[in-house]
Amino acid sequence: MSGDILIAPSILAADFARLGEEVAAIDAAGADWIHCDVMDGHFVPNISFGADVIKAIRPMTNKVFDVHLMIAPTDAYLEAFAKAGADLITVHAEAGPHLDRSLQAIRSLGRKAGVSLCPSTPEATIEYVLDRIDLVLVMTVNPGFGGQSFIGSQIEKIERIRTMIGERPIRLEVDGGVTRDNAAAVAAAGADTLVAGSAVFRGRGAAEYAANIAAIRAAAEAGRVPHLQNSSAQRMRVSDGGLSPVGYRRPSAPWRHLEL
């Protein structure tokens, strides 16, 4: 598993009339990343904001800008988001026919690359691009709107993707309906990066946001303990028969460790 639990508040739930202030507030409140949900009204049934808004709020924080593109097509817009200040750009596996090409394009722009899966998309979709990505994002709601309820069936998918990742330096992110009440289950399944919108932006200002972030983080850390214990036990059981430490049969390509 990757490093510490990261909390990435989604600014989709922020007060857009005070967006710059809201970004500064969640920075002060302990957010690890800033999650930017970009929607086009075509791939998903809503329009949020684009590269110009990301460029405008970029000076408000030095935290990682985790830009989630819920748009189709994607490739024509990747450079604009990279120039706007995105540190990590995630595209949907469902958004175009050439996922491998899109991921290569992101890397060529000097940005880290992620791939997202809608709830109905099987994890096998990413099997042959695992060595091109820095992050997998599992949608636990149908993308398009904030404030939806968590889809519990995705827990099993998170577990399977964690097994697929093995020892690769890939973060496993979950987005959709994440709260302090389900953060433990999400982390126990193997997620290490939690996106939360409404659950963070309850209240007003950095102090209340900090309490919300701390509660989600504490729940996730508590849920993660048994997962780490189980992972250690599983590694001890693996023989030298060519399996990765978590039993996934596809060998990992050489990687330099990528820290996010």
CSV table of C-alpha atoms in Angstrom, one decimal, residues 1-8 30-33 162 171-174 178 183-195 213-225 227-228 260:
chain,number,residue,atom,x,y,z
A,1,MET,CA,0.0,0.0,0.0
A,2,SER,CA,1.1,3.6,-0.6
A,3,GLY,CA,1.9,6.0,2.2
A,4,ASP,CA,-0.3,7.9,4.6
A,5,ILE,CA,-4.0,8.5,4.2
A,6,LEU,CA,-4.6,11.6,2.1
A,7,ILE,CA,-7.7,13.7,2.2
A,8,ALA,CA,-8.6,15.6,-1.0
A,30,GLY,CA,-5.3,20.4,6.7
A,31,ALA,CA,-6.3,19.2,3.2
A,32,ASP,CA,-3.5,17.2,1.6
A,33,TRP,CA,-4.7,17.7,-2.0
A,162,ARG,CA,-5.7,-2.9,-4.5
A,171,ARG,CA,-2.3,5.7,-5.1
A,172,LEU,CA,-5.9,4.3,-4.9
A,173,GLU,CA,-8.4,7.2,-4.6
A,174,VAL,CA,-12.1,7.0,-3.9
A,178,VAL,CA,-17.3,9.6,1.3
A,183,ALA,CA,-14.2,6.2,5.6
A,184,ALA,CA,-13.1,3.2,7.7
A,185,ALA,CA,-14.7,0.7,5.2
A,186,VAL,CA,-13.1,2.5,2.3
A,187,ALA,CA,-9.7,2.5,3.8
A,188,ALA,CA,-10.0,-1.1,5.0
A,189,ALA,CA,-10.7,-2.1,1.4
A,190,GLY,CA,-7.4,-0.6,0.4
A,191,ALA,CA,-8.0,3.1,-0.5
A,192,ASP,CA,-5.3,5.5,0.6
A,193,THR,CA,-6.7,8.8,-0.9
A,194,LEU,CA,-10.2,10.0,0.0
A,195,VAL,CA,-12.1,12.7,-1.9
A,213,ILE,CA,-11.1,16.6,7.7
A,214,ALA,CA,-9.7,15.3,11.0
A,215,ALA,CA,-12.8,13.2,11.6
A,216,ILE,CA,-12.6,11.6,8.1
A,217,ARG,CA,-8.9,11.0,8.4
A,218,ALA,CA,-9.2,9.5,11.9
A,219,ALA,CA,-12.0,7.1,10.7
A,220,ALA,CA,-9.9,6.1,7.7
A,221,GLU,CA,-6.8,5.5,9.7
A,222,ALA,CA,-8.8,3.3,12.2
A,223,GLY,CA,-10.2,1.3,9.3
A,224,ARG,CA,-6.8,0.9,7.7
A,225,VAL,CA,-5.1,-0.9,10.7
A,227,HIS,CA,-6.1,-4.0,6.4
A,228,LEU,CA,-2.4,-3.4,6.9
A,260,LEU,CA,2.5,12.6,-4.6
